[in-house]
XYZ file of C-alpha atoms in Angstrom:
756
model
C -14.889 198.040 65.821
C -13.157 195.114 67.252
C -14.797 191.570 66.122
C -16.558 189.681 68.412
C -13.649 187.162 68.539
C -11.021 189.818 69.805
C -13.987 190.648 72.337
C -14.023 186.787 73.590
C -10.221 186.379 74.062
C -9.826 188.749 77.094
C -12.707 187.133 78.487
C -11.189 183.800 78.145
C -8.278 184.624 79.648
C -9.829 186.412 82.833
C -12.028 182.750 82.853
C -8.696 180.896 83.102
C -7.161 183.300 85.796
C -10.028 182.639 88.229
C -10.073 178.723 87.161
C -6.603 178.875 88.541
C -6.759 181.174 91.812
C -9.543 178.637 92.427
C -7.794 175.776 92.180
C -4.664 177.108 94.152
C -6.891 177.868 97.128
C -7.579 174.028 97.475
C -5.456 172.105 99.663
C -4.367 168.405 98.684
C -5.972 165.895 100.251
C -4.369 164.162 102.824
C -3.908 160.319 102.721
C -6.586 160.083 105.871
C -9.025 162.129 104.264
C -8.662 160.098 101.007
C -9.604 156.949 103.339
C -12.265 158.563 105.002
C -13.886 159.717 101.476
C -13.544 156.111 100.501
C -15.029 154.900 103.340
C -17.910 157.013 102.879
C -18.149 155.990 99.421
C -18.507 152.392 100.512
C -21.091 152.773 103.005
C -23.554 154.457 100.316
C -22.707 152.494 97.374
C -26.027 151.877 96.654
C -27.061 155.604 96.480
C -23.944 156.069 94.110
C -26.189 155.212 91.417
C -28.711 157.614 92.190
C -26.753 160.962 92.155
C -29.509 162.981 93.032
C -30.870 160.848 96.327
C -27.341 160.594 97.181
C -26.856 164.697 97.226
C -30.014 164.977 99.220
C -28.891 162.587 101.490
C -25.450 164.020 102.069
C -27.192 167.507 102.546
C -29.496 166.120 105.122
C -26.402 165.060 107.303
C -24.471 168.301 106.887
C -27.416 170.035 107.992
C -27.666 168.041 111.228
C -23.930 168.469 112.004
C -24.002 172.127 112.079
C -27.201 171.848 114.271
C -25.432 169.992 116.763
C -22.795 172.255 116.449
C -24.659 175.771 117.565
C -26.406 173.458 120.564
C -22.530 172.763 121.911
C -21.615 176.371 121.502
C -24.816 177.466 123.296
C -24.204 175.368 126.112
C -20.446 175.915 126.742
C -20.779 179.902 126.999
C -20.694 179.849 131.063
C -17.688 177.857 131.080
C -16.420 180.692 129.093
C -17.416 183.453 131.278
C -15.737 181.751 134.181
C -12.404 181.063 132.685
C -12.255 184.884 131.451
C -12.737 185.600 135.214
C -10.170 183.638 136.641
C -7.706 184.993 133.890
C -8.478 188.596 135.439
C -7.800 187.611 138.924
C -4.477 185.817 137.754
C -3.732 189.672 136.288
C -4.071 190.952 139.396
C -1.940 188.626 141.543
C 0.815 189.193 139.194
C 0.881 192.684 139.424
C 0.805 192.611 143.277
C 4.116 190.200 142.963
C 5.875 192.716 140.776
C 5.219 195.421 143.534
C 6.829 193.265 145.923
C 9.817 192.963 144.088
C 10.403 196.280 143.170
C 10.492 196.973 147.440
C 12.739 194.318 147.544
C 14.998 195.161 144.884
C 15.351 198.440 146.682
C 16.172 197.339 149.960
C 18.989 195.255 147.972
C 20.449 197.719 146.228
C 21.579 199.791 149.560
C 22.751 196.172 150.802
C 25.099 195.902 147.704
C 26.487 199.669 148.260
C 27.325 198.744 151.670
C 28.895 195.334 150.517
C 31.256 197.273 147.774
C 32.382 199.189 150.360
C 33.443 196.362 152.641
C 35.465 194.365 149.922
C 37.543 197.370 148.717
C 38.918 197.946 152.084
C 39.254 194.656 152.762
C 41.427 194.428 149.508
C 43.604 197.705 150.566
C 44.662 196.098 153.656
C 45.334 192.072 151.998
C 47.661 194.461 149.579
C 49.465 196.114 152.245
C 50.104 193.000 154.183
C 51.674 191.367 151.167
C 53.744 194.431 150.221
C 55.155 194.265 153.869
C 55.595 190.638 153.637
C 57.133 190.590 150.269
C 59.342 193.476 151.155
C 60.592 191.785 154.085
C 61.038 188.658 151.904
C 63.192 190.931 149.415
C 65.322 192.670 152.282
C 66.424 188.879 154.018
C 67.086 187.830 150.241
C 69.792 190.740 149.737
C 71.064 190.636 153.236
C 71.550 187.034 153.245
C 72.422 186.521 149.593
C 74.728 189.140 149.069
C 76.689 188.445 152.119
C 80.168 186.536 151.479
C 81.466 185.470 154.754
C 84.684 186.454 156.686
C 86.601 183.539 155.981
C 85.839 183.779 152.242
C 86.891 187.119 152.242
C 89.906 186.918 153.890
C 90.679 183.589 151.498
C 90.414 185.784 148.345
C 92.235 188.957 149.761
C 95.217 186.779 150.628
C 95.136 184.761 147.437
C 97.617 182.422 149.235
C 97.807 179.354 146.900
C 101.031 177.663 148.412
C 99.702 174.369 149.561
C 96.503 172.061 148.771
C 94.494 173.084 151.595
C 95.085 176.765 150.758
C 94.061 176.050 147.264
C 91.053 173.992 148.266
C 90.139 177.343 150.722
C 90.475 179.743 147.552
C 88.345 177.647 145.442
C 85.306 177.538 147.622
C 86.093 181.067 148.300
C 85.862 181.880 144.490
C 83.008 180.160 144.067
C 80.935 181.490 146.967
C 81.942 184.826 145.427
C 80.415 183.543 141.825
C 77.299 182.610 143.683
C 77.195 186.163 145.050
C 77.822 188.253 142.018
C 75.338 185.603 139.924
C 72.194 186.156 142.051
C 69.617 186.878 140.253
C 68.438 190.708 141.245
C 66.375 193.098 139.612
C 68.208 195.892 138.026
C 66.556 198.789 140.444
C 67.835 196.885 143.102
C 71.708 197.762 141.516
C 70.486 201.670 142.651
C 70.278 201.166 146.018
C 73.560 202.502 147.850
C 74.128 199.209 150.230
C 73.708 197.166 147.206
C 75.967 198.899 145.239
C 78.463 198.894 147.414
C 78.529 194.965 148.013
C 78.451 194.453 144.342
C 81.548 196.906 143.763
C 83.352 194.937 146.581
C 82.830 191.679 144.981
C 83.979 192.569 141.563
C 87.038 194.192 143.528
C 87.845 190.876 145.373
C 87.209 188.851 141.845
C 89.647 191.198 139.928
C 92.281 191.125 142.320
C 92.126 187.048 143.018
C 91.920 186.627 139.435
C 95.287 188.668 138.973
C 96.922 186.810 141.783
C 95.907 183.468 140.363
C 96.773 184.297 136.839
C 100.114 185.484 137.801
C 100.670 182.131 140.173
C 99.724 179.873 137.554
C 101.979 181.555 134.886
C 104.668 181.469 137.398
C 104.557 177.208 137.375
C 104.148 177.334 133.615
C 107.417 179.136 133.039
C 108.856 177.186 135.638
C 107.857 173.680 134.279
C 108.994 175.032 130.761
C 112.314 176.224 132.053
C 112.835 173.214 134.071
C 115.806 170.375 133.017
C 114.792 166.979 131.642
C 116.310 164.532 133.624
C 119.391 162.643 132.304
C 117.838 158.956 130.834
C 121.482 157.595 129.788
C 121.716 155.954 126.563
C 118.136 154.860 126.490
C 115.481 155.929 123.723
C 113.027 157.508 126.147
C 111.412 160.650 127.002
C 110.833 161.701 130.816
C 107.173 161.523 132.107
C 105.512 164.573 132.495
C 103.191 163.143 135.316
C 104.412 164.956 137.854
C 104.133 168.297 135.890
C 100.706 167.521 135.223
C 99.905 166.518 139.204
C 101.509 169.702 140.062
C 98.788 171.652 138.099
C 95.556 169.583 138.310
C 94.781 170.931 142.194
C 94.013 173.996 140.072
C 91.452 172.626 137.952
C 88.525 174.116 139.556
C 89.880 177.542 140.098
C 90.705 177.037 136.131
C 86.760 176.285 135.373
C 86.140 179.294 137.774
C 88.142 181.562 135.915
C 86.849 180.248 132.681
C 83.091 181.091 133.656
C 83.544 184.333 135.228
C 86.332 185.853 132.617
C 86.989 184.017 129.336
C 89.074 186.615 127.862
C 91.392 185.877 130.550
C 91.055 182.427 130.575
C 91.857 181.955 126.877
C 94.944 183.697 127.224
C 96.286 180.725 129.669
C 96.476 178.158 126.924
C 98.653 180.380 124.852
C 100.921 180.709 127.980
C 101.430 177.029 128.560
C 101.945 175.984 125.003
C 104.617 178.378 124.782
C 106.607 177.292 127.643
C 105.799 173.647 127.669
C 106.522 173.886 124.010
C 110.021 174.554 124.770
C 110.269 172.097 126.969
C 108.949 169.335 124.741
C 111.234 170.324 122.200
C 114.074 169.997 123.684
C 112.937 166.645 125.021
C 111.737 165.649 121.398
C 114.906 166.483 119.944
C 117.054 164.659 122.553
C 114.665 161.567 121.811
C 115.477 161.584 118.195
C 119.059 162.175 118.638
C 119.708 159.542 120.975
C 117.599 157.334 118.379
C 119.812 158.470 115.503
C 122.821 157.881 117.655
C 121.829 154.008 118.799
C 120.899 153.338 114.691
C 124.555 154.603 113.946
C 125.895 152.486 116.858
C 123.886 149.435 115.805
C 124.856 149.919 112.234
C 128.516 149.969 112.927
C 128.047 147.259 115.108
C 126.296 144.852 112.438
C 129.110 146.253 110.183
C 131.915 144.827 112.408
C 129.837 141.739 112.548
C 130.111 141.140 109.099
C 133.920 141.977 108.784
C 135.185 140.529 112.182
C 133.253 137.610 113.018
C 131.149 136.613 115.855
C 133.403 137.453 118.598
C 132.964 141.282 117.608
C 129.114 141.594 117.497
C 129.144 142.889 121.025
C 130.977 146.069 120.099
C 127.575 147.712 118.554
C 126.081 150.142 120.591
C 122.739 148.244 122.178
C 119.537 150.605 122.513
C 118.467 150.739 125.789
C 114.499 150.412 126.283
C 113.203 151.644 129.994
C 111.966 149.039 131.958
C 108.445 148.716 133.555
C 107.592 149.417 137.204
C 108.642 147.350 139.551
C 111.457 145.797 137.746
C 115.092 146.975 138.777
C 116.881 149.286 136.709
C 113.673 151.215 135.742
C 113.931 154.929 135.501
C 112.309 157.336 138.181
C 108.933 158.148 136.770
C 109.120 155.606 134.122
C 107.335 152.956 135.988
C 104.331 154.584 136.669
C 104.111 155.491 133.029
C 102.472 158.884 131.872
C 98.771 159.622 132.933
C 96.034 158.743 130.887
C 97.809 156.223 128.720
C 95.940 153.719 126.832
C 96.753 150.166 127.367
C 97.333 149.119 123.573
C 98.709 145.792 122.973
C 101.081 147.149 120.027
C 102.623 149.249 122.574
C 103.142 146.827 124.853
C 104.891 144.909 122.397
C 106.881 147.305 121.289
C 108.201 148.591 124.819
C 109.592 145.222 125.511
C 113.365 144.891 126.291
C 116.312 144.595 123.632
C 116.305 141.167 121.669
C 118.978 139.026 122.185
C 122.356 139.108 120.058
C 120.816 135.878 118.100
C 117.712 137.897 117.389
C 119.982 140.636 116.040
C 121.755 138.122 113.941
C 118.610 136.698 112.675
C 117.320 140.306 111.214
C 120.471 142.326 110.522
C 118.632 144.055 107.716
C 115.669 145.394 109.974
C 117.852 146.169 113.024
C 115.945 149.709 112.968
C 112.647 148.287 113.456
C 112.618 147.931 117.353
C 114.350 151.730 117.720
C 111.718 153.389 115.400
C 108.520 150.996 117.639
C 110.274 152.384 120.659
C 110.325 155.802 119.308
C 106.763 155.588 118.572
C 106.223 154.016 121.665
C 107.508 156.981 123.365
C 105.468 159.163 121.564
C 102.380 157.825 121.792
C 101.745 157.816 125.813
C 103.631 161.530 125.604
C 100.862 162.627 123.205
C 97.842 160.780 124.708
C 98.393 161.992 128.445
C 99.065 165.906 127.372
C 95.696 165.571 125.324
C 94.017 164.294 128.276
C 95.574 166.736 130.598
C 94.706 169.548 128.540
C 91.195 168.661 128.140
C 90.878 168.059 132.016
C 92.648 171.460 133.024
C 91.645 173.647 130.276
C 88.079 172.217 130.640
C 88.172 171.805 126.476
C 85.337 169.854 124.812
C 82.579 171.567 127.050
C 81.332 173.959 124.734
C 81.849 174.559 120.956
C 84.039 177.625 121.341
C 87.254 176.430 122.065
C 88.860 176.693 118.310
C 87.666 180.245 118.274
C 89.214 181.102 121.948
C 92.556 179.429 120.798
C 92.499 181.616 117.484
C 92.178 184.659 119.142
C 88.432 185.278 118.918
C 87.650 185.409 122.600
C 87.869 189.105 122.505
C 85.934 191.686 120.177
C 86.013 195.315 119.720
C 88.157 195.022 123.104
C 85.428 193.313 124.989
C 85.254 190.197 126.742
C 82.885 187.421 125.042
C 81.423 185.354 127.258
C 80.979 181.317 126.117
C 77.264 180.873 125.511
C 75.393 178.598 127.611
C 74.261 176.385 124.818
C 76.535 175.537 121.976
C 75.259 176.842 118.801
C 73.699 173.958 116.717
C 75.505 175.069 113.508
C 78.622 173.818 115.178
C 80.179 170.377 114.582
C 80.910 168.027 117.128
C 84.391 167.737 116.020
C 85.351 171.393 117.058
C 86.394 170.336 120.970
C 89.039 167.407 119.398
C 89.914 170.114 116.592
C 90.609 172.987 119.776
C 92.580 170.240 121.501
C 94.485 169.375 118.558
C 95.051 172.779 117.499
C 96.900 173.668 121.170
C 98.778 170.353 121.029
C 100.191 171.424 117.303
C 101.541 174.170 118.790
C 103.051 172.468 121.625
C 104.546 169.590 119.824
C 105.497 172.010 116.953
C 108.673 170.127 115.849
C 107.118 166.713 116.594
C 106.223 166.112 112.940
C 109.390 167.591 111.440
C 111.670 165.515 113.924
C 109.695 162.308 113.405
C 109.915 162.787 109.533
C 113.741 163.368 109.709
C 113.764 160.112 111.327
C 111.982 158.243 109.233
C 114.075 159.544 106.252
C 117.336 158.363 108.305
C 115.176 154.639 108.789
C 114.381 154.446 104.909
C 118.084 154.906 104.161
C 119.440 152.053 106.345
C 118.359 149.391 103.907
C 116.921 149.359 100.404
C 113.535 148.415 101.787
C 113.975 150.350 104.984
C 111.076 152.552 103.601
C 108.738 149.329 103.573
C 109.724 148.425 107.206
C 108.984 152.564 108.253
C 105.230 151.817 106.564
C 104.712 148.370 108.485
C 105.702 149.865 111.407
C 103.775 153.280 111.027
C 100.769 150.862 109.697
C 100.904 148.839 112.744
C 101.121 151.948 114.969
C 98.553 153.655 113.287
C 95.744 150.933 113.403
C 96.755 149.519 116.405
C 95.808 152.928 117.853
C 92.411 153.349 116.067
C 91.792 149.939 116.383
C 89.195 148.058 113.795
C 87.275 151.098 113.505
C 86.847 152.524 110.015
C 86.498 155.988 111.640
C 89.166 157.025 113.488
C 88.883 159.456 116.602
C 89.814 162.952 115.641
C 93.237 163.272 118.024
C 96.474 165.106 117.481
C 98.361 161.952 117.424
C 96.252 160.302 114.642
C 96.586 163.232 112.609
C 100.133 163.132 112.974
C 100.649 159.993 112.257
C 98.322 159.416 109.287
C 100.192 162.423 108.042
C 103.381 160.634 108.293
C 101.787 157.469 107.174
C 100.758 159.134 103.811
C 103.962 160.075 103.520
C 105.540 156.973 104.117
C 103.337 155.317 101.448
C 104.269 157.754 98.611
C 107.994 157.283 99.667
C 107.689 153.626 99.673
C 106.001 153.955 96.180
C 108.920 156.294 94.774
C 111.386 153.595 96.202
C 109.538 150.907 94.495
C 109.406 153.174 91.374
C 112.953 153.161 91.354
C 113.604 149.512 92.215
C 111.819 148.501 89.364
C 113.368 150.873 87.172
C 116.772 149.563 87.698
C 115.545 145.930 87.715
C 114.238 146.966 84.243
C 117.319 148.716 82.654
C 119.764 146.447 84.199
C 121.980 144.634 81.673
C 124.026 141.305 82.077
C 127.576 141.859 82.337
C 129.593 140.867 78.916
C 131.650 138.136 80.198
C 128.581 136.314 81.725
C 128.402 132.544 81.428
C 124.972 131.885 82.509
C 123.057 131.053 85.899
C 120.873 133.452 87.809
C 120.659 136.946 86.810
C 121.672 140.082 89.314
C 118.084 141.194 88.846
C 116.620 138.215 89.819
C 118.819 137.689 92.833
C 117.927 141.036 93.824
C 114.325 140.363 93.250
C 114.717 137.383 95.574
C 116.288 139.007 98.323
C 113.778 142.257 98.328
C 110.890 139.738 98.299
C 112.353 137.621 100.891
C 113.444 141.094 103.030
C 109.503 142.350 102.589
C 107.928 139.238 103.377
C 109.906 139.307 106.904
C 109.153 142.592 107.727
C 105.703 141.811 107.449
C 105.722 138.843 109.103
C 103.642 139.858 111.938
C 101.734 142.869 110.252
C 98.253 142.574 109.567
C 97.950 144.887 106.294
C 99.436 143.707 103.111
C 97.541 146.030 100.455
C 100.699 148.272 99.907
C 103.224 145.281 100.053
C 101.176 143.461 97.317
C 101.065 145.763 94.691
C 104.661 146.337 95.031
C 105.627 142.681 94.570
C 103.708 142.612 91.578
C 105.222 145.682 90.201
C 108.561 144.214 90.988
C 107.677 140.728 89.214
C 106.536 142.887 86.484
C 109.793 144.480 86.216
C 111.943 141.228 86.597
C 109.864 139.548 84.155
C 110.533 142.198 81.340
C 114.381 142.627 82.414
C 114.534 138.626 81.492
C 112.384 138.939 78.424
C 114.900 141.956 77.447
C 117.670 139.111 77.051
C 116.488 138.210 73.982
C 117.648 141.092 72.246
C 120.887 141.325 74.350
C 124.507 140.502 72.850
C 125.208 137.720 75.351
C 128.009 134.974 74.975
C 125.837 132.190 76.432
C 122.676 130.905 75.205
C 119.428 133.238 75.775
C 117.379 130.330 75.858
C 118.868 128.637 78.302
C 119.639 131.486 80.664
C 115.902 132.688 80.543
C 114.804 129.419 81.393
C 117.032 128.643 84.406
C 115.739 132.476 85.801
C 112.357 131.704 85.220
C 112.679 128.394 86.697
C 114.307 129.936 89.424
C 111.457 132.392 90.104
C 108.879 129.710 90.058
C 111.016 127.766 92.535
C 111.279 130.767 94.998
C 107.729 131.592 94.829
C 106.530 128.225 95.454
C 108.584 127.941 98.661
C 107.340 131.586 99.738
C 103.764 130.871 98.359
C 102.565 134.625 97.965
C 99.106 134.751 97.349
C 99.240 137.963 95.109
C 101.888 136.331 93.133
C 100.017 132.901 92.134
C 99.517 134.371 88.477
C 103.243 135.364 88.160
C 104.479 131.892 89.428
C 102.395 129.994 87.032
C 103.365 132.489 84.208
C 107.086 131.690 85.425
C 106.524 128.143 85.075
C 104.742 128.095 81.867
C 107.596 130.651 80.447
C 110.400 128.442 81.689
C 108.571 125.570 79.737
C 108.352 127.477 76.589
C 112.460 128.659 76.431
C 113.465 125.104 77.209
C 111.142 123.926 74.663
C 112.751 126.146 72.393
C 116.337 125.169 73.093
C 115.380 121.886 73.050
C 114.401 122.432 69.187
C 117.184 124.213 68.301
C 119.779 122.067 69.652
C 118.049 118.574 69.159
C 119.271 118.530 65.540
C 122.721 119.100 65.846
C 123.726 115.251 66.235
C 122.025 114.712 62.990
C 122.356 118.062 61.350
C 122.731 116.681 57.780
C 119.632 114.170 58.295
C 117.798 116.836 59.786
C 118.446 119.460 56.802
C 118.052 116.401 54.237
C 114.354 115.672 55.235
C 113.745 119.387 56.163
C 114.314 119.530 52.329
C 111.898 116.293 51.762
C 109.101 118.130 54.153
C 109.512 121.183 51.901
C 109.094 119.339 48.691
C 105.872 117.501 50.010
C 104.570 120.630 51.438
C 104.798 122.447 47.698
C 102.886 119.434 46.616
C 104.819 116.728 45.438
C 103.784 113.179 46.226
C 105.564 111.167 48.013
C 106.110 108.171 45.799
C 108.030 111.192 43.505
C 110.101 112.578 46.022
C 112.719 110.062 45.174
C 112.791 111.443 41.539
C 114.085 114.775 42.861
C 117.720 114.994 42.084
C 118.859 116.387 45.764
C 116.125 113.953 47.482
C 117.085 110.995 45.796
C 117.743 107.663 46.876
C 121.521 107.690 46.326
C 122.081 111.171 48.223
C 119.991 109.543 51.039
C 122.112 106.530 51.253
C 125.346 108.964 51.181
C 123.604 111.117 54.191
C 122.709 107.843 56.051
C 126.200 106.279 55.734
C 127.991 109.486 57.240
C 125.619 108.982 60.703
C 126.897 105.395 61.730
C 125.748 104.110 65.783
C 129.043 105.469 67.178
C 128.825 108.575 65.229
C 126.000 109.474 66.839
C 126.790 108.636 70.341
C 129.859 110.770 69.875
C 127.717 113.992 68.415
C 125.301 113.204 71.437
C 128.142 113.429 73.988
C 129.375 116.571 72.400
C 125.578 117.683 72.918
C 125.323 116.670 76.523
C 128.892 118.529 77.336
C 127.682 121.433 75.142
C 124.260 121.445 77.619
C 125.978 120.789 80.498
C 128.308 124.097 79.570
C 125.463 126.249 78.950
C 123.402 125.364 82.269
C 124.615 126.632 85.472
C 125.093 123.953 88.629
C 123.232 126.322 90.861
C 119.903 125.436 89.378
C 120.501 121.334 88.593
C 118.507 121.559 85.445
C 120.867 119.519 83.451
C 118.943 115.874 83.698
C 115.445 117.696 83.070
C 117.001 119.182 79.998
C 118.653 116.358 78.887
C 115.237 114.207 79.387
C 113.632 116.765 77.254
C 116.158 116.519 74.809
C 116.036 112.633 74.807
C 112.582 112.929 73.985
C 112.867 115.683 71.256
C 115.460 113.249 69.925
C 113.477 110.091 69.909
C 110.763 112.505 67.767
C 112.887 113.341 65.422
C 113.953 109.912 64.942
C 110.420 108.619 64.445
C 109.588 111.454 62.007
C 113.070 110.558 59.896
C 111.954 106.697 59.784
C 108.048 108.021 59.152
C 109.261 110.058 55.963
C 111.750 107.113 55.126
C 108.648 104.892 54.849
C 106.324 107.244 53.330
C 108.948 108.551 50.238
C 111.375 105.776 50.207
C 109.575 102.872 50.560
C 110.869 99.680 49.177
C 114.421 101.299 48.579
C 115.895 99.383 51.270
C 117.229 102.212 53.155
C 117.033 102.562 57.081
C 119.296 104.369 59.675
C 122.272 102.708 61.101
C 121.028 102.992 64.443
C 117.598 101.792 66.027
C 115.436 103.460 68.969
C 116.850 100.782 71.452
C 120.490 102.068 70.259
C 119.482 105.101 70.978
C 117.928 104.917 74.443
C 121.339 102.667 75.138
C 123.058 105.751 74.142
C 121.352 108.123 76.101
C 121.624 105.729 79.139
C 125.035 105.375 78.882
C 126.035 109.408 78.719
C 123.751 109.607 81.742
C 125.093 107.073 83.662
C 128.884 108.111 83.139
C 128.169 111.763 83.916
C 126.643 110.971 87.253
């Protein structure tokens, strides 16, 4: 049996559960209720001490309240009955309203069906009227827009392009035909017999007119290509192509029409044009360069004859004739108006001036080909510029980005024409229109670059620095055309001149390399007697010529590098004299040449050679000091040798007072040496030294006074050194030189005065 304790535990758990349920049934006291309870407690505070009396008092009050509630309920029973009666009447009224609404809804349903029927009938009538209106509009549109006037029909059928008025009529008719054919109509309309017949008529007119126009324009191309250039005499010029361009420009609108309607046919015309006009340009360009070469040959012969026969024979040189400006007598036909689209550039204006005077030719004989080259370039520039502008205007190049592909044969693909897109693709570069024009110009001027290179080679052979003159002229031409911008425009002329300029730079560098090698490897003649070396004279001439060539040029970069290379080669050639077996004094020759270079550079004032100028001055001074050091001891050679031995003993550690006890340098030996150099003998030796210096120096440089003064200073230093050694090592011996410092100065002064 379970213990009493075990039986009590379930009872305790049951009581706790009931207690929890009872607690959960109570609600939490609100703040208002709590305030009311507090107020009640305050009111009956005296009774709180007597809980039994307080509980009885509360019970009495509760009983009173319940009795009051019962009385109130009994008194409001009649009002409740009245309220219920009113609710019943309201429900009956709602039922009557609902019945009335049902009857109305049945009536409105019949009306709604009638209105829907009326709406359907009205919609059908409106659609019928709209269809009739649209049909009438389409019929009017087709009959009015697909109608080509009889005037335009006649113009296209005849295809008369013989006069400007006829060309304008054909242009208007072709544009009207394009408007009819490009009319946006529904594809189903094309199945209508009338519309199909009209479109077939338009296509027939278009094809017939295209054939007639292409045949006509091709004939013009062939006639222009086979035409003969007018004779220009001996002038270095090419005829203007303005008349040819003016003949073709009226057809520009028709070319635009053909480009839009039949791109495949259109892109064949630039090829036909380049083939025919290329032959004409080839003849004219070759004639231009042949005449330029003849002018160079004539002027060169004239320069040579002027050098041999004198001033009276200078007029035998064949002058170069330059085309004159418009309005001036003697100008060629067509030259005055110049070329269409020619850019007015100061450089070209300068090069188109008339032939220089004879005095100018004589003052610059070495670059006589400069003006011929400038004239050739001044003729090429407007020729290419006007042709490029004409091609862009006539063939509408640059309007979109398909020109290059079309010119290269990609206008057709699989036998079907490819129409140009309305918008250029974003993947194409902006420079393709220029590339298309350049590609076409390269076919027209196919021989221009080869002829120009050959002519530049001829110019380069006319002078040792002819390649420099070519480079300078080309640089002025290129940068005069491009202007100050660092990004030159893409055009055929810029590309051509840029290629030729690179070639000219390469040739110039090769020429400078050859000249530097010749200067470095040059050897003086075996019988050379001093003076300026041939390599120095050559350097001077090259420098003077190059500076004259660049007198008006704005670009010195290449020349500065070349001048530095030449100067380094000359210095290297002079330095190599030290190992040469010459019959003259090497130091004197090197001193003279460095001095000559220094004076020349001082006169020229070339910024890039400032360092070389300072180096030349330093090297000249060094070799003069070396020469003076070598020859200053010759007049007193035995004295010099004696005191050299004395200095050697002192250097070996012998005391100054003990030198005189050396057998070879005793006082007796010193007296013997001193007795051999009396004043007259010293003066005679100095005179001999002066004649030797005079023999070594060349009269051109006039360095004898400078060297003699340096020799005088060196001799005085040597004399003071001898006196100092005598005082230090032979003090009290009563030994002194037979001449004094005043005697030496008088000897030098006498020799200088007697040889002035």
